Coordinates of C-alpha atoms and ligand atoms in Angstrom, one line a residue:
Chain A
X601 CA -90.9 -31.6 2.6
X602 CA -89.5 -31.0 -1.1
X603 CA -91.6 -30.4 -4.0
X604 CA -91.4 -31.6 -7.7
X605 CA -93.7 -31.3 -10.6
X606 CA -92.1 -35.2 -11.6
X607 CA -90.4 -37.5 -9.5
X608 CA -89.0 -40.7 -11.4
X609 CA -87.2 -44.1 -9.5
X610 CA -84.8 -46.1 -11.2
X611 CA -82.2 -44.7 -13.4
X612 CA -82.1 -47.1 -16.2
X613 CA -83.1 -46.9 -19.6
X614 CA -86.8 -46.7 -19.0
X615 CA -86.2 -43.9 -16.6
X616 CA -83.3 -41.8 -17.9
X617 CA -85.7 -41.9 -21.0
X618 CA -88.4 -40.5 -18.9
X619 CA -86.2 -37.7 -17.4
X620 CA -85.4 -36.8 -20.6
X621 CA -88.5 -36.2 -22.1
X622 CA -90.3 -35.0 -18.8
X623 CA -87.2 -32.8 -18.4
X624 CA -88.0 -31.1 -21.7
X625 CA -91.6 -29.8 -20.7
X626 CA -89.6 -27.5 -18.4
X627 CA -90.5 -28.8 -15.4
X628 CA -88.6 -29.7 -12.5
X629 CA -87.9 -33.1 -12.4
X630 CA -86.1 -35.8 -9.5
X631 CA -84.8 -38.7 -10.8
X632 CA -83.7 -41.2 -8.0
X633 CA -81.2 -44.0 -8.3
X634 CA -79.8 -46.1 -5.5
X635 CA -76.7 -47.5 -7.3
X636 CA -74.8 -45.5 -10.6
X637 CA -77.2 -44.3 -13.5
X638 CA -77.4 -46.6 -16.2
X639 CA -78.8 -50.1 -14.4
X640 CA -78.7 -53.0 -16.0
X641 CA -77.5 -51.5 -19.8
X642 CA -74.1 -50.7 -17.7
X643 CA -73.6 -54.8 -17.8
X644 CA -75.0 -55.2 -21.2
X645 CA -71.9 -54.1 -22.7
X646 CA -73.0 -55.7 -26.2
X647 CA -74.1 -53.5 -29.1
X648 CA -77.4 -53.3 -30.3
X649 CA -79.4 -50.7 -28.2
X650 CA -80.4 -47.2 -28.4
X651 CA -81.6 -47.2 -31.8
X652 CA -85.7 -46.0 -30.6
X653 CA -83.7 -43.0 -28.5
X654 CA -80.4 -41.7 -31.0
X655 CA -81.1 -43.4 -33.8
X656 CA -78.4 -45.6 -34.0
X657 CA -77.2 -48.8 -32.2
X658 CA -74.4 -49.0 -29.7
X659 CA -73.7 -50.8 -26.7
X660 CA -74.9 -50.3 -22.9
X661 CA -72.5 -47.9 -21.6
X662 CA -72.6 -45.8 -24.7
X663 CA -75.6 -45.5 -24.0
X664 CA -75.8 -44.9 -20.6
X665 CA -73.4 -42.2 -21.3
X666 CA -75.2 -40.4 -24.2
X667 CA -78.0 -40.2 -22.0
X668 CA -76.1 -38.7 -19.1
X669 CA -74.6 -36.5 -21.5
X670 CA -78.1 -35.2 -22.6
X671 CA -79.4 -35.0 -18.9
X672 CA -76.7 -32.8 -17.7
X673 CA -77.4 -30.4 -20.7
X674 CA -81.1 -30.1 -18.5
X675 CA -81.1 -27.6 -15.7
X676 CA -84.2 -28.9 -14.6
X677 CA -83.6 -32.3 -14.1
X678 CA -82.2 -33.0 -11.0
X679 CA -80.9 -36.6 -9.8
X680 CA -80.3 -37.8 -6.5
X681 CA -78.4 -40.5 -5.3
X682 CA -80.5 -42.4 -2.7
X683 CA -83.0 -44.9 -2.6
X684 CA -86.8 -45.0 -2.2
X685 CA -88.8 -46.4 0.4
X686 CA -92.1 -45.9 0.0
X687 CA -94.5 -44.0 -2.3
X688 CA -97.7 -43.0 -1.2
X689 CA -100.9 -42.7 -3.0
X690 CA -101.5 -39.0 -2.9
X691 CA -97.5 -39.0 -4.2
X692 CA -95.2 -38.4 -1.2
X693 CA -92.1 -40.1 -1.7
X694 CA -89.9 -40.9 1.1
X695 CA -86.1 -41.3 0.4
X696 CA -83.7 -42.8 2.1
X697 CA -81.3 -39.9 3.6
X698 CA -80.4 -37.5 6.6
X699 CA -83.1 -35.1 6.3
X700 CA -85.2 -33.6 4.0
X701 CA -86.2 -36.6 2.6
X702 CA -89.7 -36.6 1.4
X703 CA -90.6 -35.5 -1.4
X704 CA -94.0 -34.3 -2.6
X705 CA -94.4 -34.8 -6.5
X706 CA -97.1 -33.8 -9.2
X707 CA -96.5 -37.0 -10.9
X708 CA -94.7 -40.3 -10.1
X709 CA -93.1 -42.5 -12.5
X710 CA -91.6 -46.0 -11.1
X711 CA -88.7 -47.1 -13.0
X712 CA -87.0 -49.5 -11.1
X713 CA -86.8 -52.7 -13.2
X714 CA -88.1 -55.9 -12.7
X715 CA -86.4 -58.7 -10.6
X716 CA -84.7 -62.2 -11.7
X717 CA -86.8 -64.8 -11.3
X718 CA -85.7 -67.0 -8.4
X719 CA -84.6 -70.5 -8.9
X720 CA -87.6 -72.0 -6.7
X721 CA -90.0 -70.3 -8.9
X722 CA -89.1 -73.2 -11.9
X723 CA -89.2 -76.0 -8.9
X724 CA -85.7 -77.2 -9.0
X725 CA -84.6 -79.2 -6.1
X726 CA -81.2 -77.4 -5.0
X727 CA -79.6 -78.6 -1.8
X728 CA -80.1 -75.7 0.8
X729 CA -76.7 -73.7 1.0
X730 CA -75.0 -74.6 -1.9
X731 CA -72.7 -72.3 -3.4
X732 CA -72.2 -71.6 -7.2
X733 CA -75.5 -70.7 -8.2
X734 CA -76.0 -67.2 -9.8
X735 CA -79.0 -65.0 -11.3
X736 CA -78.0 -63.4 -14.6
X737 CA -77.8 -59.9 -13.7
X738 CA -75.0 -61.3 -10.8
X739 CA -73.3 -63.1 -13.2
X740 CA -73.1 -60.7 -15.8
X741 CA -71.9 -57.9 -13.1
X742 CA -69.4 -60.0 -11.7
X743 CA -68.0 -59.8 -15.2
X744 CA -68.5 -56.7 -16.3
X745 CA -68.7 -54.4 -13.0
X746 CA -66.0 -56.4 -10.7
X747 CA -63.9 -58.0 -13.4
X748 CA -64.2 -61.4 -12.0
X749 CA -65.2 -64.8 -13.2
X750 CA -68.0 -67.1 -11.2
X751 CA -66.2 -70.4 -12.1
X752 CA -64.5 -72.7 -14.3
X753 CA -67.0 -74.6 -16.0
X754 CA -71.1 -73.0 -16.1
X755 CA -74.7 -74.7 -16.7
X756 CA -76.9 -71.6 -17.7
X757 CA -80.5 -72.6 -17.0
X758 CA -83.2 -71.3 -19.6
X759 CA -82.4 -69.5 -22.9
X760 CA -84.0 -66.3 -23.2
X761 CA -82.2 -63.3 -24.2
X762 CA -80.4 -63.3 -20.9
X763 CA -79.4 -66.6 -20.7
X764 CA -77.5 -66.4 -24.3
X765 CA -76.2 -62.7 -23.3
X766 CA -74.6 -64.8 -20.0
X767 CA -73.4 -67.8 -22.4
X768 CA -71.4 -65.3 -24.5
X769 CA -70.0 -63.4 -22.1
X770 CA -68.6 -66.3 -19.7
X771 CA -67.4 -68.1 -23.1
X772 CA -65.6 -64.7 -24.3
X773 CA -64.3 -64.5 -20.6
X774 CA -62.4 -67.6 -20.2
X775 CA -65.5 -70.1 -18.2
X776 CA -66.5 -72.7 -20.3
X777 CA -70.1 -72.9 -20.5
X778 CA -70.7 -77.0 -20.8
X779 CA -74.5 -76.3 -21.6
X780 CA -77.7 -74.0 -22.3
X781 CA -81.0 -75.7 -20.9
X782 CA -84.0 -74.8 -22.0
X783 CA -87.1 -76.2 -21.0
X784 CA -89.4 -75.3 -24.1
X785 CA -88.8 -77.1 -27.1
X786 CA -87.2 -74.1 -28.7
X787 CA -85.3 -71.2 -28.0
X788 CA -87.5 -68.4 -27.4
X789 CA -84.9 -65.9 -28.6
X790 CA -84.2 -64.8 -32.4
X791 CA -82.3 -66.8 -34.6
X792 CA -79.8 -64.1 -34.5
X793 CA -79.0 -64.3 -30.9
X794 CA -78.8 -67.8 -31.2
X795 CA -76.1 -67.8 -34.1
X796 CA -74.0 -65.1 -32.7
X797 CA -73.9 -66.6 -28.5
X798 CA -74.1 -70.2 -29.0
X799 CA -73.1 -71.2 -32.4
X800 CA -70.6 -69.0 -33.0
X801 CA -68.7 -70.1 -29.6
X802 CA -70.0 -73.4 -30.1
X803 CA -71.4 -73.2 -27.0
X804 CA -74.1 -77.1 -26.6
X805 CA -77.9 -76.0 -26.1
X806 CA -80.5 -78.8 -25.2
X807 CA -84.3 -78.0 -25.6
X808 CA -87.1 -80.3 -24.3
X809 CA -84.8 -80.5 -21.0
X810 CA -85.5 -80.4 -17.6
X811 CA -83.4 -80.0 -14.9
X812 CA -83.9 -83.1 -12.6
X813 CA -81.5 -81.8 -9.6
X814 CA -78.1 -80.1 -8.1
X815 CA -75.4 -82.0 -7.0
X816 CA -72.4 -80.8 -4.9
X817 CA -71.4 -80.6 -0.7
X818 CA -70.3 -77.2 -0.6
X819 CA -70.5 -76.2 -4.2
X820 CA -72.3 -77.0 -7.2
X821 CA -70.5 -79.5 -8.7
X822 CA -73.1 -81.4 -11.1
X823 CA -76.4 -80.7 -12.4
X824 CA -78.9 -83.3 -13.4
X825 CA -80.4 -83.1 -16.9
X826 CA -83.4 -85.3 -18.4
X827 CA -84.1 -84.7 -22.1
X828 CA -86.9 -87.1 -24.0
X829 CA -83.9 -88.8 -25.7
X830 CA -82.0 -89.5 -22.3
X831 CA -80.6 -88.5 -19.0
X832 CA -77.2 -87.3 -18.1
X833 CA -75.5 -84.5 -16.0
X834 CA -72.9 -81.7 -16.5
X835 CA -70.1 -81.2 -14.7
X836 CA -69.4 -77.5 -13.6
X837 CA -68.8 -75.1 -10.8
X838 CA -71.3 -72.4 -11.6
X839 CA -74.7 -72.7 -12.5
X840 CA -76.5 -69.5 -14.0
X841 CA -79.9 -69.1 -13.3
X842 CA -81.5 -67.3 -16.1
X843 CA -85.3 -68.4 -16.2
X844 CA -86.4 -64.6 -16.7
X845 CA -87.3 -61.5 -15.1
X846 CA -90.8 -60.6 -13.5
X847 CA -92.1 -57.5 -12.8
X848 CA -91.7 -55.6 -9.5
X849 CA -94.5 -53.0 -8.3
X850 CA -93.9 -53.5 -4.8
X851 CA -93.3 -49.4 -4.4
X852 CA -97.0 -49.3 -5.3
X853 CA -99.1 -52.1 -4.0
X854 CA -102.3 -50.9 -4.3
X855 CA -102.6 -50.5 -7.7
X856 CA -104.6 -53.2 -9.9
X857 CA -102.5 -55.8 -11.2
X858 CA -103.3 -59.1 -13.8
X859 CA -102.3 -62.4 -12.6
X860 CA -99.3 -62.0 -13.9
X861 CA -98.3 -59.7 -11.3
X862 CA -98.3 -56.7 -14.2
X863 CA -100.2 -53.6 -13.2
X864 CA -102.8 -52.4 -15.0
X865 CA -101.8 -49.1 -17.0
X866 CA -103.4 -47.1 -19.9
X867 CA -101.5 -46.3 -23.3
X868 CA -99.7 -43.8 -21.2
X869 CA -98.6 -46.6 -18.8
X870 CA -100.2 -44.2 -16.1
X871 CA -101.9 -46.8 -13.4
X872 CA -105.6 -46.7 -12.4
X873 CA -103.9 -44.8 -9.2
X874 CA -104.0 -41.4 -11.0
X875 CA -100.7 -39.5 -11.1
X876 CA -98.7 -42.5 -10.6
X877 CA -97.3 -44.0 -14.1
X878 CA -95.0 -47.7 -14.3
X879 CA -92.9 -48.6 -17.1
X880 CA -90.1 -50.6 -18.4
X881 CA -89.4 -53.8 -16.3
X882 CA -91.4 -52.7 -13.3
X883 CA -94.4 -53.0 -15.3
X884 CA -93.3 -56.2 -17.3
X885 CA -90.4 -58.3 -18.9
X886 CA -89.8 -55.5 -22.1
X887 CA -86.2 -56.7 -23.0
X888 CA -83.5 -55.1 -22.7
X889 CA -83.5 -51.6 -23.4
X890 CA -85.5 -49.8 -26.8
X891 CA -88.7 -50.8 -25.4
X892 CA -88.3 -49.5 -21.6
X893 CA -86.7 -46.5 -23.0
X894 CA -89.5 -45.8 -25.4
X895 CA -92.0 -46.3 -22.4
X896 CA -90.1 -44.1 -20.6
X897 CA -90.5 -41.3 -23.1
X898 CA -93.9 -41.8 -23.2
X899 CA -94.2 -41.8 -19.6
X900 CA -92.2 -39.4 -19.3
X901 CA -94.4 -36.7 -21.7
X902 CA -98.0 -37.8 -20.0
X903 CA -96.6 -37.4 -16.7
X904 CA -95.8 -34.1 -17.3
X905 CA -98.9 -33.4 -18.9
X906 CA -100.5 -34.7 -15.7
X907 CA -98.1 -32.6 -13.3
X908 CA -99.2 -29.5 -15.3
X909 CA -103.1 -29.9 -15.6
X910 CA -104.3 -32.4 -12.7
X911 CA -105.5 -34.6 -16.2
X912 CA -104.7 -36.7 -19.2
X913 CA -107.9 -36.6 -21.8
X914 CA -110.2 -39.3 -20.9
X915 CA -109.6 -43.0 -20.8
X916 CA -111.0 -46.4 -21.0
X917 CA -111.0 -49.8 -21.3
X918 CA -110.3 -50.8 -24.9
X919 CA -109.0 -54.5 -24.7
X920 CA -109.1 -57.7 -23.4
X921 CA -107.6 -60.7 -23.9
X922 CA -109.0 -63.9 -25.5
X923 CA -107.9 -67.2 -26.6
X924 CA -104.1 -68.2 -26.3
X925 CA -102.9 -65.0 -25.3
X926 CA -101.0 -64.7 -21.5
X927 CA -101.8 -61.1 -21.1
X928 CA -101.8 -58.0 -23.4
X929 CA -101.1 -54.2 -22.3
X930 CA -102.2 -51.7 -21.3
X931 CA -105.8 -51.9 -20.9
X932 CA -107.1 -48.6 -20.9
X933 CA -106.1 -45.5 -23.9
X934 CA -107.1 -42.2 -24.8
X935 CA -110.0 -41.7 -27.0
X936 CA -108.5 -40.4 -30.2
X937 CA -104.9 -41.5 -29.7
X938 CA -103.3 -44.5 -30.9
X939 CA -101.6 -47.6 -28.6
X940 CA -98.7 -49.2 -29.1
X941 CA -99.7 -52.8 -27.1
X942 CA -97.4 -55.3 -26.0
X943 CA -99.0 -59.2 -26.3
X944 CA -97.3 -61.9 -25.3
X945 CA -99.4 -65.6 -26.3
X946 CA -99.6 -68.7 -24.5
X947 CA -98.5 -71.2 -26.9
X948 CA -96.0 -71.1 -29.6
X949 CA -97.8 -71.8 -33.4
X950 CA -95.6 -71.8 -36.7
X951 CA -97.7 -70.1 -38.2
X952 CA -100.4 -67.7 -36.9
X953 CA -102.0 -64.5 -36.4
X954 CA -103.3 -62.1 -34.3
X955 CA -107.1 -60.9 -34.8
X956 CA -108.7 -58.3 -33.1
X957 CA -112.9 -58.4 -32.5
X958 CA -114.5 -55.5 -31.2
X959 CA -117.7 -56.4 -29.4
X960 CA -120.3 -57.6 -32.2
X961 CA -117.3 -59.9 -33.4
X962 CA -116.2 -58.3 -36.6
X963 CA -112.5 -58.5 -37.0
X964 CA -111.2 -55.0 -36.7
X965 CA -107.6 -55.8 -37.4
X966 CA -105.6 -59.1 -38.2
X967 CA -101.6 -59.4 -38.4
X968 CA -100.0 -61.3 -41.1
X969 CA -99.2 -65.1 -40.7
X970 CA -95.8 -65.9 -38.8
X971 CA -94.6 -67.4 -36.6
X972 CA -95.9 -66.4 -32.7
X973 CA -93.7 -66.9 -30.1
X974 CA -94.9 -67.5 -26.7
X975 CA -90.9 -66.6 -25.3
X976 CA -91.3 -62.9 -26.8
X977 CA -93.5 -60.2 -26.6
X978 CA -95.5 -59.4 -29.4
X979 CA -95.5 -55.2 -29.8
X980 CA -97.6 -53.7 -32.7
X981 CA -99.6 -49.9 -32.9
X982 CA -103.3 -49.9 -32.9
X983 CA -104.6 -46.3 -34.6
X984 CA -107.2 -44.6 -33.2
X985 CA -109.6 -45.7 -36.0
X986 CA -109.1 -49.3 -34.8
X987 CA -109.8 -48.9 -31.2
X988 CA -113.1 -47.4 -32.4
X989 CA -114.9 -45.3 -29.9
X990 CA -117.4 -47.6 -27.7
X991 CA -116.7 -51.4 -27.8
X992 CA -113.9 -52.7 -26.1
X993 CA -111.8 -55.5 -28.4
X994 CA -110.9 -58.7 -27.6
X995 CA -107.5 -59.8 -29.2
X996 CA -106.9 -63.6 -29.6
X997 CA -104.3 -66.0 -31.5
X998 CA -105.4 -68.0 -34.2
X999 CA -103.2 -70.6 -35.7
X1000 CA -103.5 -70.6 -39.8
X1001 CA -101.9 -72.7 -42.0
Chain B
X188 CA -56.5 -80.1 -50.4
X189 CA -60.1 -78.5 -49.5
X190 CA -62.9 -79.8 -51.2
X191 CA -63.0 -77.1 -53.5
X192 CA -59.7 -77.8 -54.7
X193 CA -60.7 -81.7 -55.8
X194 CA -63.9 -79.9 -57.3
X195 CA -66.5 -81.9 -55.3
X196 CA -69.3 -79.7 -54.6
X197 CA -69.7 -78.5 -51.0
X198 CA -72.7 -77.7 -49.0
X199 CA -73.5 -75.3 -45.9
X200 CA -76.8 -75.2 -44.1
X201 CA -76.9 -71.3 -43.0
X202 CA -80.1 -69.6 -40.6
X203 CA -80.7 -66.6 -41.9
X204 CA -80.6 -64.0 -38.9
X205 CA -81.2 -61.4 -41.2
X206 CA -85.0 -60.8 -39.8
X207 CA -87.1 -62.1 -37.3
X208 CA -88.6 -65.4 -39.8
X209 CA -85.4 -66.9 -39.3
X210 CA -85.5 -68.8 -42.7
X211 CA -83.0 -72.1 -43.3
X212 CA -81.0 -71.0 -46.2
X213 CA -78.5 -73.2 -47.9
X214 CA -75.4 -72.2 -50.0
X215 CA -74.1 -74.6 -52.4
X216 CA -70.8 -74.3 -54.4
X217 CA -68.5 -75.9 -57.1
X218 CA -65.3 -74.2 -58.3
X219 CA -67.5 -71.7 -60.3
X220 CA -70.1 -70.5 -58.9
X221 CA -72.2 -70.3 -55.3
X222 CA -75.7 -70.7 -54.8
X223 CA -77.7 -69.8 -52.2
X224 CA -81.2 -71.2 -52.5
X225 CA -84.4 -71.0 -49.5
X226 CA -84.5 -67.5 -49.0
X227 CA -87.9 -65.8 -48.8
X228 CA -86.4 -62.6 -50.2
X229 CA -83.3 -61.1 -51.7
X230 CA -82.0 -59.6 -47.9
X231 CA -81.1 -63.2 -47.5
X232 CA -79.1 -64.0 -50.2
X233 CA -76.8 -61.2 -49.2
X234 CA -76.8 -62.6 -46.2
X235 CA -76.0 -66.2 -46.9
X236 CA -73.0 -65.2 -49.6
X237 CA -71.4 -63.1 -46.2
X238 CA -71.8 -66.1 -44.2
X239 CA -70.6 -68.5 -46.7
X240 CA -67.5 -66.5 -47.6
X241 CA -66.7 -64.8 -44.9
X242 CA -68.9 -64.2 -41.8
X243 CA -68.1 -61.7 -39.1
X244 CA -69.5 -59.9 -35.7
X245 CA -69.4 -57.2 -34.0
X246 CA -67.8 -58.6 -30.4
X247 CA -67.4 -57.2 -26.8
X248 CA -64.8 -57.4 -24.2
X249 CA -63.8 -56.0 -21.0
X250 CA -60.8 -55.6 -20.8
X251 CA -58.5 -55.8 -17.2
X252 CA -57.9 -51.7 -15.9
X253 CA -54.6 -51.4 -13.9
X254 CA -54.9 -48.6 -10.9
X255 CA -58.3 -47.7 -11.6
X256 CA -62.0 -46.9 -9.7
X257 CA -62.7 -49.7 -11.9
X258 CA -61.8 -53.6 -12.1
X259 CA -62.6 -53.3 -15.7
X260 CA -63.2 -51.3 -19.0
X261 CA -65.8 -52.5 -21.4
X262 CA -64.5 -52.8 -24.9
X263 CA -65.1 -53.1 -28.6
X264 CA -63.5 -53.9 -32.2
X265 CA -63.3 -51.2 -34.3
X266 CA -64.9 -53.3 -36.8
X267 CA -66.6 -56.8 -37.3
X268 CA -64.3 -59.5 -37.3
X269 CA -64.1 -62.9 -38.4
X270 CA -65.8 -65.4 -36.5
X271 CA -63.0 -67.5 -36.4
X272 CA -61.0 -64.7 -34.8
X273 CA -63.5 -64.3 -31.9
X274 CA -62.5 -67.0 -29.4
X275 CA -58.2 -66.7 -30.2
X276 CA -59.0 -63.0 -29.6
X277 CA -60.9 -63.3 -26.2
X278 CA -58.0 -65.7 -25.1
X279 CA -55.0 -63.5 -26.0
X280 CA -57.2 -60.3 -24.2
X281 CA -57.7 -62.6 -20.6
X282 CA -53.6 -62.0 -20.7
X283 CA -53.7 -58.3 -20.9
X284 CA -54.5 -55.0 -19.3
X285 CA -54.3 -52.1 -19.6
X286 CA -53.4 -48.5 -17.2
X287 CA -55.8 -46.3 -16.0
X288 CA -57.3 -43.8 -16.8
X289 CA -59.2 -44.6 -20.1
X290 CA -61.6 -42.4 -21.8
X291 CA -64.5 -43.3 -23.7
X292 CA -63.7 -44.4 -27.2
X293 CA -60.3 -44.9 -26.7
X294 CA -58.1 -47.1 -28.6
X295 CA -56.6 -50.0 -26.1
X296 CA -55.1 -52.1 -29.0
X297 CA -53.9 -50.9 -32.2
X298 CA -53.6 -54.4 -33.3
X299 CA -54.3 -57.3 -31.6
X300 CA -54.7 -60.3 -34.7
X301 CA -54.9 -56.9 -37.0
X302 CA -57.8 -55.9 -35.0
X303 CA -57.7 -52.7 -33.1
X304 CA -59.6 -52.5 -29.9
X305 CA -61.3 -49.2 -28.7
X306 CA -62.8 -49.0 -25.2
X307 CA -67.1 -48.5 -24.7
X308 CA -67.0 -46.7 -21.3
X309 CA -64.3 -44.8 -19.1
X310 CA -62.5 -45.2 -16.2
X311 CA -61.0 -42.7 -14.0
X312 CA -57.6 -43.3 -11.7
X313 CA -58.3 -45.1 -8.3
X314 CA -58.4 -42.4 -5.7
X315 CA -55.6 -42.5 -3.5
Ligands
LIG1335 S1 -84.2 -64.8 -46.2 FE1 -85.3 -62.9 -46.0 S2 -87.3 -63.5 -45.1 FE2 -85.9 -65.2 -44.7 S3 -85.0 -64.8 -42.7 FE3 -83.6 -63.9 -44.3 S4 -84.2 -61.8 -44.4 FE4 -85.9 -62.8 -43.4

């Protein structure tokens, strides 16, 4: 059996960002990745990430390779290509690989990304073995990893950040996208995204639409599409599945998780299984890439901290979640230290806020009017001073006019 | 003749994607003079007179890699460029390639349309 004082999975943002800021404690440090460092940013070859890491925006493999830059300057991180099987309570991490392949570690941090939500998860009725029907991270890697297209003519399904990220590439790429269906009646992505994907390419979105069925023999050749307005169908030989991403703590199943399938973490995204830490898409849907990565870092600094001294300063319970909000994280923080919390709420309002009530039901904190979005996560810093030292606060959403 | 030209006024509906409010701006012009009314603040007026005049983007490619450990190299303009440019620009690169190896930050295209075209990522030559 090997030892490490920090053993991270995945080698995407969220855990190259850990290595990195575990590695500079000056411990030793594993970071396992199955596939090439880098994940999904590797197929994200847009601009726009990196800015919470180097201060600056660039695209994905820029940034991958920035960060593998900075990781090789570290004698004491040490990455391994293979991939993990299992990780065990007390922190002994089996690897795939001839021998010598467990690994004993002070401190686990799971980095492994989330997974695309399947196409039964949204209930539409596909006929069984049909070909033509992708996720978005296939889609996007058959494009930017492979250099080939999925088809002539693409339905994307949903219209998150994903979805418009597909849209651009396969209109950029020579497969024209007939349409963008989203279910909600609006897009759940900025107005930015929306301008420079669709609009720009002209690329047709319709909201308020459901996706009645697939047609096609041996590939998709159709898809069936009811809006409130009408019903009609699109004629194309792809169809890109891009209804989200969920989280994926199967390496760990017996920590706590919400309904949601999210584990329970403090503010240092450490689980209530002490030693073992989750961030980035593994813990929850974060986006793309400056949120996992500034998880990571987080992660990456308590875990250390926890490898070195057996402890991180108390914690507790400090919020809950009330009305119209879907789930809020994490749960538990360090007395004394501020959280940054991610919230995402049920239902979208034009115009509303977020208030925070500590156990008497005095508002402890309220965000400005605008408009919530229930496709995004909300992220916003609670000091210490708010989180107070006893009650635990409840955070709803309030709608104001 | 544009409409300019015969004088008439001429109206554009813009979105401001300049933050996250996303507010419905709206430039209006005669021969003189444009202006940009509906912004909250003054970031959006800015905005709107770049979109109205002239909007670009920053776009993304990959680009076809002959003889190399990879299909494709991921790719970039130098600079923002037109909107209009974007999709005669995509179709022109479908047509091209380009050999291996490539280093990072490479120019691929001094000019393609009068835009130059610099790599994101490298490639190394296919192993033989
Ligand atoms: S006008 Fe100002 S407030 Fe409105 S979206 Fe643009 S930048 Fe934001």
């Amino acid at each position: 059996m090997r030892t490490t004082d920090v053993f991270i999975i995945g080698g995407g943002p969220a855990g190259m960002a850990a290595a990195a800021s575990a590695g500079a404690s000056g411990l030793n440090v594993v970071l396992a990745e199955a596939a090439e460092l880098g994940g999904r940013m590797m197929t994200h070859i847009e601009g726009g990430v990196g800015e919470s890491m180097f201060g600056e925006t660039m695209t994905g493999p820029e940034f991958v390779s920035h960060c593998k830059k900075m990781l090789s300057g570290m004698r004491n991180v040490k990455i391994i290509h293979s991939s993990v099987i299992s990780v065990s309570r007390d922190r002994e991490i089996e690897t795939l690989g001839a021998s010598n392949n467990v690994f004993k570690a002070g401190a686990v941090i799971i980095a492994s990304g989330g997974k695309d939500r399947q196409f039964a998860a949204c209930g539409i009725r596909c006929p069984s073995g049909i070909e033509g029907i992708y996720s978005a991270s296939d889609a996007l890697a058959a494009h930017c990893l492979y250099g080939r297209r999925i088809g002539n003519r693409a339905v994307i399904i949903g219209a998150g950040s994903d979805a418009l990220t597909v849209a651009r590439r396969l209109a950029l790429e020579g497969t024209m996208v007939t349409g963008v269906i989203e279910r909600r009646p609006f897009l759940s992505t900025s107005a930015r995204m929306r301008q420079e994907c669709l609009d720009d390419l002209r690329i047709p979105v319709y909201v308020s639409a459901e996706v009645m069925g697939l047609k096609g023999d041996k590939r998709v050749r159709e898809v069936l599409v009811r809006t409130p307005q009408k019903e009609f169908s699109l004629r194309c030989d792809a169809v890109v599945c891009a209804v989200g991403r969920v989280p994926d703590a199967s390496l760990i199943p017996y920590v706590s998780c919400d309904d949601n399938g999210i584990a329970e973490v403090d503010s240092h995204y450490m689980t209530d299984t002490a030693g073992i830490f989750i961030v980035g898409g593994a813990l929850h849907s974060c986006g793309l890439c400056d949120c996992a990565a500034a998880e990571g870092g987080m992660a990456g600094y308590s875990a250390a901290e926890y490898a070195r001294h057996g402890v991180i300063s108390d914690r507790r319970e400090f919020i809950r979640k009330g009305n119209c909000i879907a789930y809020v994280l994490p749960v538990r923080a360090t007395a004394g230290r501020y959280a940054d919390v991610s919230i995402r709420v049920t239902e979208t309002m034009d115009s509303g806020t977020l208030v925070f009530r500590d156990g008497s039901g005095n508002i402890v904190k309220q965000t400005e009017p605008r408009m919530l979005n229930a496709g995004k996560e909300i992220r916003l810093r609670l000091s210490s001073e708010e989180i107070g030292e006893g009650e635990c606060l409840t955070v709803s959403a309030e709608k104001k006019q | 003749m544009s409409d300019c030209e015969r004088g008439e006024e001429t109206m554009k509906e813009i979105k401001c994607t300049a933050c996250e409010r996303g507010c419905t701006l709206r430039a209006d012009s005669d021969l003189y003079e444009i202006t940009i009314s509906g912004n909250k603040c003054p970031r959006g007026k800015e905005y709107a007179l770049g979109e109205y005049i002239n909007p670009t983007r920053e776009v993304t490619f990959n680009v076809r890699v002959r003889g190399g450990s990879s299909p494709v190299v991921s790719a970039k303009t130098a600079y923002p460029i037109a909107v209009t440019k974007i999709l005669p620009l995509s179709r022109l690169l479908l047509k091209l390639s380009v050999d291996a190896p490539v280093a990072e930050g490479q120019t691929l295209f001094a000019s393609l349309l009068g835009e130059r075209i610099v790599s994101t990522s490298a490639v190394e030559k296919e192993a033989l």
